[in-house]
Short mmCIF file of N, CA and C in Angstrom, two decimals:
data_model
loop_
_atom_site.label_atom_id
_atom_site.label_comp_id
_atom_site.label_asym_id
_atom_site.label_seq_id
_atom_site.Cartn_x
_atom_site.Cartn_y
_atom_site.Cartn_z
N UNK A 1 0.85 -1.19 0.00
CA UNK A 1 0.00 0.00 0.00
C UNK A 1 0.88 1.23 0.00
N UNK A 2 0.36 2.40 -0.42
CA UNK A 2 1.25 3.39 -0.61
C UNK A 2 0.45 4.42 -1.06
N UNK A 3 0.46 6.23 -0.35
CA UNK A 3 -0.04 6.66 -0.58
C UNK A 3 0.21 8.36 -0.97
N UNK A 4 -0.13 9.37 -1.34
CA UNK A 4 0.47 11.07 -1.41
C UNK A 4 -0.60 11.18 -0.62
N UNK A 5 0.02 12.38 0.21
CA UNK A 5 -0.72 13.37 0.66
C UNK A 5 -0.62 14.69 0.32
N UNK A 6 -1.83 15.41 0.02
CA UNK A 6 -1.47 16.99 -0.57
C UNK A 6 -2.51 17.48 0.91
N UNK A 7 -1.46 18.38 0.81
CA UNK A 7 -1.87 19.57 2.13
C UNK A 7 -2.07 20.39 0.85
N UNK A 8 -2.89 21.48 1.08
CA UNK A 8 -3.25 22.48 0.57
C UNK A 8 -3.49 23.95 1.26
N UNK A 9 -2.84 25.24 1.87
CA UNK A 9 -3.08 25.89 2.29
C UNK A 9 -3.13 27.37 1.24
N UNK A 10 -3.90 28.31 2.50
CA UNK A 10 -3.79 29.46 0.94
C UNK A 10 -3.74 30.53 2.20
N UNK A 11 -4.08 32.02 1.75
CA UNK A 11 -4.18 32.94 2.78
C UNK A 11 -5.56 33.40 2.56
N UNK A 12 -6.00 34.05 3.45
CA UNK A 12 -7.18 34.62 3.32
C UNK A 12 -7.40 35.73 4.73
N UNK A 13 -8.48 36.64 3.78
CA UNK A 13 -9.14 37.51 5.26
C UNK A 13 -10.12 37.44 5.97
N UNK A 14 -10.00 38.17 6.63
CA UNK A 14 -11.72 37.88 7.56
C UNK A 14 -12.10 39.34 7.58
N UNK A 15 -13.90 39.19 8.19
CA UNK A 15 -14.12 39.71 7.62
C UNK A 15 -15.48 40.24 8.88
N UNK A 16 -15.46 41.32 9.33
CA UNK A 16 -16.62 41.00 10.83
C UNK A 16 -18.19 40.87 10.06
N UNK A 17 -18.44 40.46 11.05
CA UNK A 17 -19.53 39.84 11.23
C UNK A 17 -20.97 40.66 10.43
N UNK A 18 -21.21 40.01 9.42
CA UNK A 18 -22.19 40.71 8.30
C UNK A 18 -23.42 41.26 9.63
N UNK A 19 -23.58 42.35 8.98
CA UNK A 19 -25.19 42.84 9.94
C UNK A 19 -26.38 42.25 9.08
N UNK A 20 -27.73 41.96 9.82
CA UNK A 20 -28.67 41.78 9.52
C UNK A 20 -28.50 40.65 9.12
N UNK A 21 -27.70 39.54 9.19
CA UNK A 21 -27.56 38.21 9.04
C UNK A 21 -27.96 37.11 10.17
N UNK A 22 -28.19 35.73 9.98
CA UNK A 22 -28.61 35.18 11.15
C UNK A 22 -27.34 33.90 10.99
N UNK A 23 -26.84 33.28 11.69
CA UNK A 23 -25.76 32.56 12.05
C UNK A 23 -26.03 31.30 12.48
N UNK A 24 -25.72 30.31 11.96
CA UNK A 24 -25.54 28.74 12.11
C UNK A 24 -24.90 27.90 12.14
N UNK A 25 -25.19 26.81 12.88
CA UNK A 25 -23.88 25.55 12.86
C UNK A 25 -24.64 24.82 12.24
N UNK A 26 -23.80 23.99 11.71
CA UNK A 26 -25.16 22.53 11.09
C UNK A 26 -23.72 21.84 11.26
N UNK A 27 -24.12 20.66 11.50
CA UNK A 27 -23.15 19.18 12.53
C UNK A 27 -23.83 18.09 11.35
N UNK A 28 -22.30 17.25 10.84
CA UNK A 28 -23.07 15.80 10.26
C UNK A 28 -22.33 15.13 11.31
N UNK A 29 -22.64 14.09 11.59
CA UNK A 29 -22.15 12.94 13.00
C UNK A 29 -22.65 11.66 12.44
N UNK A 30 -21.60 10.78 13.33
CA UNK A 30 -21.98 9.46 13.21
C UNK A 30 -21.93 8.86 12.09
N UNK A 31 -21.47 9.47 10.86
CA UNK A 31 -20.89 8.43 10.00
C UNK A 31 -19.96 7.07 10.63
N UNK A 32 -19.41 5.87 9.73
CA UNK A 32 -18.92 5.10 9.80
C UNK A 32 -17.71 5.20 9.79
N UNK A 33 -16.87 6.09 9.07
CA UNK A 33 -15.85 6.53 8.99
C UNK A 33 -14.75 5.51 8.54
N UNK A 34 -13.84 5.05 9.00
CA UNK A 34 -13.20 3.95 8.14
C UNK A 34 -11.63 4.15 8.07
N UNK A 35 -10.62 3.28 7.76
CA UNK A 35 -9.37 3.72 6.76
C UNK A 35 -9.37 3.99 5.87
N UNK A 36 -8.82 4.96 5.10
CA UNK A 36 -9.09 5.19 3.52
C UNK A 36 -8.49 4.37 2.98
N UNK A 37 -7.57 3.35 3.25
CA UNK A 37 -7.16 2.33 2.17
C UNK A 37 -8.05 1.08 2.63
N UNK A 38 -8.03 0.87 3.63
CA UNK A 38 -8.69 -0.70 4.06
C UNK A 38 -10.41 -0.07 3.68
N UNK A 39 -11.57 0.88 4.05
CA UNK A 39 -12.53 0.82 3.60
C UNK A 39 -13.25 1.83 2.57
N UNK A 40 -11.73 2.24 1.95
CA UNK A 40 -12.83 3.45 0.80
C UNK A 40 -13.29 2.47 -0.36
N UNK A 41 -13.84 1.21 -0.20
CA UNK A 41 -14.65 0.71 -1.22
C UNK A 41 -15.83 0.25 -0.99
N UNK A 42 -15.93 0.68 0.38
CA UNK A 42 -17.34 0.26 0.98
C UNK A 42 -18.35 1.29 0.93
N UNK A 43 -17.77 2.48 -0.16
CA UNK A 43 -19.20 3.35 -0.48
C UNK A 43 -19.73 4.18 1.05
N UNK A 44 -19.14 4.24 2.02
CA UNK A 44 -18.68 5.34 3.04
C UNK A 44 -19.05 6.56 3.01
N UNK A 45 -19.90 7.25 3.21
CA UNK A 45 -20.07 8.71 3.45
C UNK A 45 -18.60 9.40 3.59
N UNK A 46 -18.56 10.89 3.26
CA UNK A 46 -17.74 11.29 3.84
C UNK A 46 -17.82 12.58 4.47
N UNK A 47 -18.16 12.80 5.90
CA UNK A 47 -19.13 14.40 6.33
C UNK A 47 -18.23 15.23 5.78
N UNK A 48 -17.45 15.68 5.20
CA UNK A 48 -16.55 16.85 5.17
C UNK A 48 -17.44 17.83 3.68
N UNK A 49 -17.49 16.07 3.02
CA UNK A 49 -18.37 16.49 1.50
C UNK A 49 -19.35 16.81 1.42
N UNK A 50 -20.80 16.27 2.99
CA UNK A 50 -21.78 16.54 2.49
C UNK A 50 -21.87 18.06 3.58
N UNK A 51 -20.76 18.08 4.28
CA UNK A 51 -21.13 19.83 4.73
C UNK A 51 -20.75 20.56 3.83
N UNK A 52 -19.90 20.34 2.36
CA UNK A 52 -19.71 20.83 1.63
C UNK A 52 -20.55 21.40 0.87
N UNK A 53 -21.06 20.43 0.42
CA UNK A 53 -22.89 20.56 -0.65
C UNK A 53 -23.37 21.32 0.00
N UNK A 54 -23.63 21.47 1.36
CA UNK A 54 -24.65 22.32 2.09
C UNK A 54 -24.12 24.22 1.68
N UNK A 55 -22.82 24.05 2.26
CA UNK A 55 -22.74 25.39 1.90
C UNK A 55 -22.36 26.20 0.79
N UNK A 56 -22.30 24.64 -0.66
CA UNK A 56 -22.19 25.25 -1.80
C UNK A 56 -23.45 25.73 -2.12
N UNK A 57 -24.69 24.65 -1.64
CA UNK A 57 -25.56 25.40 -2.33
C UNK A 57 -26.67 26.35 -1.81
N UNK A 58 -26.01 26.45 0.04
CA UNK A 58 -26.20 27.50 0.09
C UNK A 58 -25.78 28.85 0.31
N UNK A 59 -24.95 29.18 -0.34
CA UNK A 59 -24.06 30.36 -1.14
C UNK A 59 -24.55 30.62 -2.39
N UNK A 60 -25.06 29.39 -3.28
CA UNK A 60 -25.36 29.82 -4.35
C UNK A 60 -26.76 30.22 -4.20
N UNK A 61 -27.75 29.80 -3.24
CA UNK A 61 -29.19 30.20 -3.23
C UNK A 61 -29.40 31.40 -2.06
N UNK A 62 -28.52 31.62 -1.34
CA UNK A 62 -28.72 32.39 -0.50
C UNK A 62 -27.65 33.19 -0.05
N UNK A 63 -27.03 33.29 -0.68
CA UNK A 63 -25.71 34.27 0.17
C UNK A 63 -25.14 33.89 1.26
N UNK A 64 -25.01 32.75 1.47
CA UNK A 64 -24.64 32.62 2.70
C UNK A 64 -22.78 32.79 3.12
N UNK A 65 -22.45 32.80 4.29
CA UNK A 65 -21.32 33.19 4.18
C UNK A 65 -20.53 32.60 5.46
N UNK A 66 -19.27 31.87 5.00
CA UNK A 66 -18.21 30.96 5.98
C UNK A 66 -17.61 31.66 6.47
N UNK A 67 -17.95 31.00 8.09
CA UNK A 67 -17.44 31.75 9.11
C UNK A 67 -16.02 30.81 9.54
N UNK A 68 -16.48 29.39 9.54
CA UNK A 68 -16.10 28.19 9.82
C UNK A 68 -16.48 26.71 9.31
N UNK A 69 -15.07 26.04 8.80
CA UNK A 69 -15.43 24.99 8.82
C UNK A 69 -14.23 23.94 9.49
N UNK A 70 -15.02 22.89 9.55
CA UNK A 70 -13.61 21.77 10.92
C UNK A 70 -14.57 20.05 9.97
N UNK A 71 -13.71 19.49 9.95
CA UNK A 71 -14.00 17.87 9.60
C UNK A 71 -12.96 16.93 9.61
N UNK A 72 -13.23 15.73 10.07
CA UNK A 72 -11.78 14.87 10.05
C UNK A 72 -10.93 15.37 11.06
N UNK A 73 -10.45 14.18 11.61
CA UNK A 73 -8.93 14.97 12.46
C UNK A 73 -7.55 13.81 12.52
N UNK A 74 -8.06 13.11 11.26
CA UNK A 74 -6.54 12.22 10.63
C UNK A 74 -6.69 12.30 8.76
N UNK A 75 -5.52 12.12 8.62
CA UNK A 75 -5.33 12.53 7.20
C UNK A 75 -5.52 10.61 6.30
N UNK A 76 -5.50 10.07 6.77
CA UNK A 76 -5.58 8.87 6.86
C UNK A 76 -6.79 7.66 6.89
N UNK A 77 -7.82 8.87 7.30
CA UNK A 77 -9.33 8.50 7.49
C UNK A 77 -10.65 9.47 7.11
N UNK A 78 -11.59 7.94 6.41
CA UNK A 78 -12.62 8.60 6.09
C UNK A 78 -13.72 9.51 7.37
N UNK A 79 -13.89 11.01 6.91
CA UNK A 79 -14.43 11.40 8.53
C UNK A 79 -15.65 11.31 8.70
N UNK A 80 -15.76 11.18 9.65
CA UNK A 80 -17.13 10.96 10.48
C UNK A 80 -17.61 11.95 10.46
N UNK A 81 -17.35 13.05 11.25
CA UNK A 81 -17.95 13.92 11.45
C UNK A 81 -17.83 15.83 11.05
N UNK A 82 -17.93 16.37 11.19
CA UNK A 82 -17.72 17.52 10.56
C UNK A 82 -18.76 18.68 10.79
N UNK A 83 -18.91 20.01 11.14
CA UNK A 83 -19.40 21.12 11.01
C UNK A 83 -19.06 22.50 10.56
N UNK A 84 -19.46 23.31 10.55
CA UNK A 84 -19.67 25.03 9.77
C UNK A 84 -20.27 25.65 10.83
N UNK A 85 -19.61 26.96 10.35
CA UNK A 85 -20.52 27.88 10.92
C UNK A 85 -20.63 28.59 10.17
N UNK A 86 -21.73 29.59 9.61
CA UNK A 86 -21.89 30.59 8.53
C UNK A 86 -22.86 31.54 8.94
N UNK A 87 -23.37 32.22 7.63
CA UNK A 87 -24.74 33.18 8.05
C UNK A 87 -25.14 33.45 6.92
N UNK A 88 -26.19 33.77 7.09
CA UNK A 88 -27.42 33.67 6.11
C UNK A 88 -28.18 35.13 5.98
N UNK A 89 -28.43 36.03 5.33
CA UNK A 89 -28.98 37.31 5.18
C UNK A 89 -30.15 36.71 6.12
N UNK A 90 -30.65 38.10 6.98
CA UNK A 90 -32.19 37.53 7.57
C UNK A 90 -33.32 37.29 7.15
N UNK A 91 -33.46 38.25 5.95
CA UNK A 91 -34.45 38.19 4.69
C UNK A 91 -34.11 36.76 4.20
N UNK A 92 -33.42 36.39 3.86
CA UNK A 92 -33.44 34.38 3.47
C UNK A 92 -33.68 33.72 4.40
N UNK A 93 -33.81 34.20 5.68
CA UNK A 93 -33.40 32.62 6.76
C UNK A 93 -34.45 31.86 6.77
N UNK A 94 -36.02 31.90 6.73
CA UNK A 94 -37.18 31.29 6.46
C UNK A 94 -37.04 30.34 5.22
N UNK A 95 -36.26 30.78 4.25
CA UNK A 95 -36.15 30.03 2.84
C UNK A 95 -34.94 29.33 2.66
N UNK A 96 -34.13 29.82 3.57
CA UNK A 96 -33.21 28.96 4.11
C UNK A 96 -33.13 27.64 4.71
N UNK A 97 -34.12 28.09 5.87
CA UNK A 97 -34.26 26.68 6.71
C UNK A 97 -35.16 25.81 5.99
N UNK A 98 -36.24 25.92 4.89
CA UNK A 98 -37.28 25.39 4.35
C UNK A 98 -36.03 24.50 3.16
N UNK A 99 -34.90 24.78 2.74
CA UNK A 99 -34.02 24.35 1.74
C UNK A 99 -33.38 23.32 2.50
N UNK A 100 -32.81 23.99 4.09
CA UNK A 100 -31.81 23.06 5.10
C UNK A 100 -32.99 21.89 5.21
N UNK A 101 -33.98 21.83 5.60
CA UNK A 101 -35.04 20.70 6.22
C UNK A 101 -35.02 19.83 4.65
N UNK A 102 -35.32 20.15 3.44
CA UNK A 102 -35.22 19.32 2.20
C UNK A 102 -33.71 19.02 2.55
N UNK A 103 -32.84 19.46 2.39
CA UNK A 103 -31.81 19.22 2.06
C UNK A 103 -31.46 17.86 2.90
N UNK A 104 -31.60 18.09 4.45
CA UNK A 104 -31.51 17.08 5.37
C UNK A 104 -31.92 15.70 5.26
N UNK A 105 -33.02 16.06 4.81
CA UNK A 105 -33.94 15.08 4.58
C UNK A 105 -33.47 14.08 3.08
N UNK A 106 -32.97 14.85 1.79
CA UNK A 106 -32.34 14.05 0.82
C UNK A 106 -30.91 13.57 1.15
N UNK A 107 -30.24 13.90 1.83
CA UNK A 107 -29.01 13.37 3.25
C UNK A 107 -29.50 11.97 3.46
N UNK A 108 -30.50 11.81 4.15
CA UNK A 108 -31.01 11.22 5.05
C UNK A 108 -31.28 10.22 3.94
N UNK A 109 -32.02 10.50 2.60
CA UNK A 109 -32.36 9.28 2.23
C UNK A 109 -31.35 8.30 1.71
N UNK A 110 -29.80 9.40 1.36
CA UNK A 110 -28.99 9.02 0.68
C UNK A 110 -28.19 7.90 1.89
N UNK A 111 -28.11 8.16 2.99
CA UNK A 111 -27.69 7.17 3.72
C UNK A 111 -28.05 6.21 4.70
N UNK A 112 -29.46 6.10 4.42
CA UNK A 112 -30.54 5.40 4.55
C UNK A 112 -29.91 3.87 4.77
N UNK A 113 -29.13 3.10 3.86
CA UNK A 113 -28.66 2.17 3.34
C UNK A 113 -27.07 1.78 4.05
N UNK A 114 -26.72 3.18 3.60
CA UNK A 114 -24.36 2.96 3.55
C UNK A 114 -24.59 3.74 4.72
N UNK A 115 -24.77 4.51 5.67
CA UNK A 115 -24.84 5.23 6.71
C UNK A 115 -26.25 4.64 7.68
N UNK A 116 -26.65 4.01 8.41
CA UNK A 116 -27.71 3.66 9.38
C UNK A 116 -27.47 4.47 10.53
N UNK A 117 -26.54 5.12 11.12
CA UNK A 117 -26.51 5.90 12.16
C UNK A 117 -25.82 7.52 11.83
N UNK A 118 -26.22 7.63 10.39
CA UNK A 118 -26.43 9.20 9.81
C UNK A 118 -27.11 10.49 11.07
N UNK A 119 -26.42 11.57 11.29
CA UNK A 119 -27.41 12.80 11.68
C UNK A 119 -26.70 13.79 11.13
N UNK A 120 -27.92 14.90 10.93
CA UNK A 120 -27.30 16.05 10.35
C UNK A 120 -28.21 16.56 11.47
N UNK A 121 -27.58 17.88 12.08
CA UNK A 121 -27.93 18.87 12.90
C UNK A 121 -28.21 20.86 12.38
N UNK A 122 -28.86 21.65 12.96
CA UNK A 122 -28.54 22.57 12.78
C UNK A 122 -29.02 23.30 14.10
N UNK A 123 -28.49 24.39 14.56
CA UNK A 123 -28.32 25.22 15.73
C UNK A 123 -28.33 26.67 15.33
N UNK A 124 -29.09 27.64 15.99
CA UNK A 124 -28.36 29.30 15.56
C UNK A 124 -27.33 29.38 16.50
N UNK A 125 -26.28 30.47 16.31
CA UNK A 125 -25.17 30.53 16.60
C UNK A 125 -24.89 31.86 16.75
N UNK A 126 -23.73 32.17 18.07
CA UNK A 126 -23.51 33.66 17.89
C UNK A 126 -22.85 34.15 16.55
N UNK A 127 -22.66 35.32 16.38
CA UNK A 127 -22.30 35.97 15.35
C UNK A 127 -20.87 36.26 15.20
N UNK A 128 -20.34 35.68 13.91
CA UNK A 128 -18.63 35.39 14.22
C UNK A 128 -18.10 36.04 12.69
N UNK A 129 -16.74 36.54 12.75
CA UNK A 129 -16.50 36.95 11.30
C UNK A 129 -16.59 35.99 10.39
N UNK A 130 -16.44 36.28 9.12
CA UNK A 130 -16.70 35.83 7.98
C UNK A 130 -15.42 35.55 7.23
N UNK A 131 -14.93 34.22 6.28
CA UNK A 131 -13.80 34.48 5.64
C UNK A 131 -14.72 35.61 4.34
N UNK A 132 -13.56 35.97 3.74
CA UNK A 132 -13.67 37.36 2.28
C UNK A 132 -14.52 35.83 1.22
N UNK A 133 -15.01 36.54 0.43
CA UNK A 133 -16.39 36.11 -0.33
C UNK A 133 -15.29 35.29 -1.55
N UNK A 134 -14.32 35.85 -1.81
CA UNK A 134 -13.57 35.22 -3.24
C UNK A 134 -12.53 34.10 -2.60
N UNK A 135 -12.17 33.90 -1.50
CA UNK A 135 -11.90 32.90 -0.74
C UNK A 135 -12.70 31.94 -0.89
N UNK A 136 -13.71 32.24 0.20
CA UNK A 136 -15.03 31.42 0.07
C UNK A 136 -15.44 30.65 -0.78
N UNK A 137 -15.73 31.06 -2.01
CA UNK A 137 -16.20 30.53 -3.41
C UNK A 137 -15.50 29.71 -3.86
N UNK A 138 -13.89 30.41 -4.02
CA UNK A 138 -12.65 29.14 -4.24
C UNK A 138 -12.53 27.87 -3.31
N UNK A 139 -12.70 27.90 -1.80
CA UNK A 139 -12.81 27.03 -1.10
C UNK A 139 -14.05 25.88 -1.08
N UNK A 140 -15.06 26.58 -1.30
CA UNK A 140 -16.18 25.94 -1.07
C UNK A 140 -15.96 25.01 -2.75
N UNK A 141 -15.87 25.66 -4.15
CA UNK A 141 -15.80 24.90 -5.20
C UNK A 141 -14.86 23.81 -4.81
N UNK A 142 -13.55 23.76 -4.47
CA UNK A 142 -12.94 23.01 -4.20
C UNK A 142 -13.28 21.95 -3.64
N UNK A 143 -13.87 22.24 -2.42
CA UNK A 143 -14.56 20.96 -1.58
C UNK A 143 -15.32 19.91 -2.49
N UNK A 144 -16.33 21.05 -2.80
CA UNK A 144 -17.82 20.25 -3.65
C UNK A 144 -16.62 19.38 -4.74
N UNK A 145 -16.09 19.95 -5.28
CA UNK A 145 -15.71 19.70 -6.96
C UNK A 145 -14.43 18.08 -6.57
N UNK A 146 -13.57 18.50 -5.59
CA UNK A 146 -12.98 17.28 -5.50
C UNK A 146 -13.51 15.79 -5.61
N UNK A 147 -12.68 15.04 -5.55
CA UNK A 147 -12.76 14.02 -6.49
C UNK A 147 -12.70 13.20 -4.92
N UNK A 148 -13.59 11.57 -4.50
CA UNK A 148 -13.71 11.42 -3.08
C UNK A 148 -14.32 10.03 -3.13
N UNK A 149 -13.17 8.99 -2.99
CA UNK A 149 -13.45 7.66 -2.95
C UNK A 149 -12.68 6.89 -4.03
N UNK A 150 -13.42 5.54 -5.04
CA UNK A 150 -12.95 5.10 -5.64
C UNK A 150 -12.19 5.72 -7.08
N UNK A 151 -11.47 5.71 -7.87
CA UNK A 151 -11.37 6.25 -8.82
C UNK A 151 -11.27 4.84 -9.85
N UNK A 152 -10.25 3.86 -9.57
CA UNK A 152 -10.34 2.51 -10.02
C UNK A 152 -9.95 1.05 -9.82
N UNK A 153 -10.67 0.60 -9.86
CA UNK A 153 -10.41 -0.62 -9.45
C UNK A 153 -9.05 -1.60 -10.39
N UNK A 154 -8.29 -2.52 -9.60
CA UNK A 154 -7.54 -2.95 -10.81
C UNK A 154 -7.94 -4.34 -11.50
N UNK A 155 -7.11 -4.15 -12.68
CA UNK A 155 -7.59 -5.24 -13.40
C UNK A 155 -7.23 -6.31 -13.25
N UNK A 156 -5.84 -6.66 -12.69
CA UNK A 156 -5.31 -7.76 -12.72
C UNK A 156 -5.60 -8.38 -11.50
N UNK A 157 -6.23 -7.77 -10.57
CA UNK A 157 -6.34 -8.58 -9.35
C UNK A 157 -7.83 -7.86 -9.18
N UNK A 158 -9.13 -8.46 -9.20
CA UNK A 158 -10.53 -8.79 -8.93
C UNK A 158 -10.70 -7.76 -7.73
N UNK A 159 -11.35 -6.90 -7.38
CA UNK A 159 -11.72 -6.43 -5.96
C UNK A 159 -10.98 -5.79 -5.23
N UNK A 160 -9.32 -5.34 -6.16
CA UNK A 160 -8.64 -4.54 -5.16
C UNK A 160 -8.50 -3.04 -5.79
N UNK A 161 -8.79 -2.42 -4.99
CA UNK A 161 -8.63 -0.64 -5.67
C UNK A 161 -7.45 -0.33 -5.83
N UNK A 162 -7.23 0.25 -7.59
CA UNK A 162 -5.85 0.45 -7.87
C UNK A 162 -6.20 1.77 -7.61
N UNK A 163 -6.98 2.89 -7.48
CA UNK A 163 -6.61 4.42 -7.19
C UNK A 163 -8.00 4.72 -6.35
N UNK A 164 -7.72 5.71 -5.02
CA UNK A 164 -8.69 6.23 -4.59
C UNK A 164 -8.31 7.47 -3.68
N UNK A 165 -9.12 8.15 -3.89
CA UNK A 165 -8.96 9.28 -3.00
C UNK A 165 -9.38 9.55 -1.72
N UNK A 166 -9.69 10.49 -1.16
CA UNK A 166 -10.14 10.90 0.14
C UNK A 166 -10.12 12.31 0.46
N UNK A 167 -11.30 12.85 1.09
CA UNK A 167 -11.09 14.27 1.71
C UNK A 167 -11.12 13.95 3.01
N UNK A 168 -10.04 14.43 3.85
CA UNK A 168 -9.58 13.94 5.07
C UNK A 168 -9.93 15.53 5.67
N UNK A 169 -8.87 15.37 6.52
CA UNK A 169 -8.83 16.68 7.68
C UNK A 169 -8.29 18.03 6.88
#
């Protein structure tokens, strides 16, 4: 077995705390989590990705804006768990939470099956700065857009993964 690791860091600013915004955590927990070489073929959730989705798409439907994010805490393993903190204009937050409750809920069906002890959470939260918006966008595409699990299996030997990835810590 044998593997790269890419660290990826960048700089960025912050940014205080948008007015007239309302502020949230949303928590995925209790995934299965795993080794990334011994179980990224078991089709594994990975919370880092689906807090990802959340705040890609809600940035793209609502402005929303990263205050924080934390997932994984080995580079080595699929993570369990993971949360954000962001904010949401107040004028969206009703159409917000009506998107978070669907959204949860298609979560929910997706790991219905490969996840049985799935939760996604959400909480309001005090009001915390913001990373800068062109950060944000770059970070958040990144997340969503990476590439997360099998890539291929090999040929010469039945059932063993010749390439796979992982979004770790």
């Amino acid at each position: 077995a044998g593997g790269v690791d890419t660290l990826a860091t960048f700089r960025y600013k912050t940014e205080a705390a948008p007015e007239a915004h309302a502020f949230f955590r949303v928590r995925v927990s209790d995934l299965s989590g795993g080794h990334s070489g011994d179980d990224i073929d078991k089709g594994r959730m990975n919370s880092n990705k689906l807090v990802a989705r959340l705040l890609w798409n809600g940035a793209q439907r609502f402005g929303l804006r990263l205050s924080r994010f934390d997932g994984g805490n080995l580079r080595n393993a699929i993570p369990r768990e993971a949360y954000a903190v962001f904010a949401v204009p107040s004028g969206s937050k009703a159409g917000f939470e009506a998107f978070y409750k669907e959204f949860a809920g298609e979560l929910a069906a997706e790991a219905k099956f490969r996840e049985p002890n799935f939760k996604i959470g959400i909480e309001e939260a005090p009001a915390a700065s913001v990373i800068d918006a062109a950060t944000q966008r770059n970070l958040l595409y990144a997340l969503v857009g990476l590439s997360n699990g099998v890539i291929e299996m090999s040929l010469a030997m039945p059932g063993l993964v010749e390439t796979s990835t992982n979004l770790a810590s």
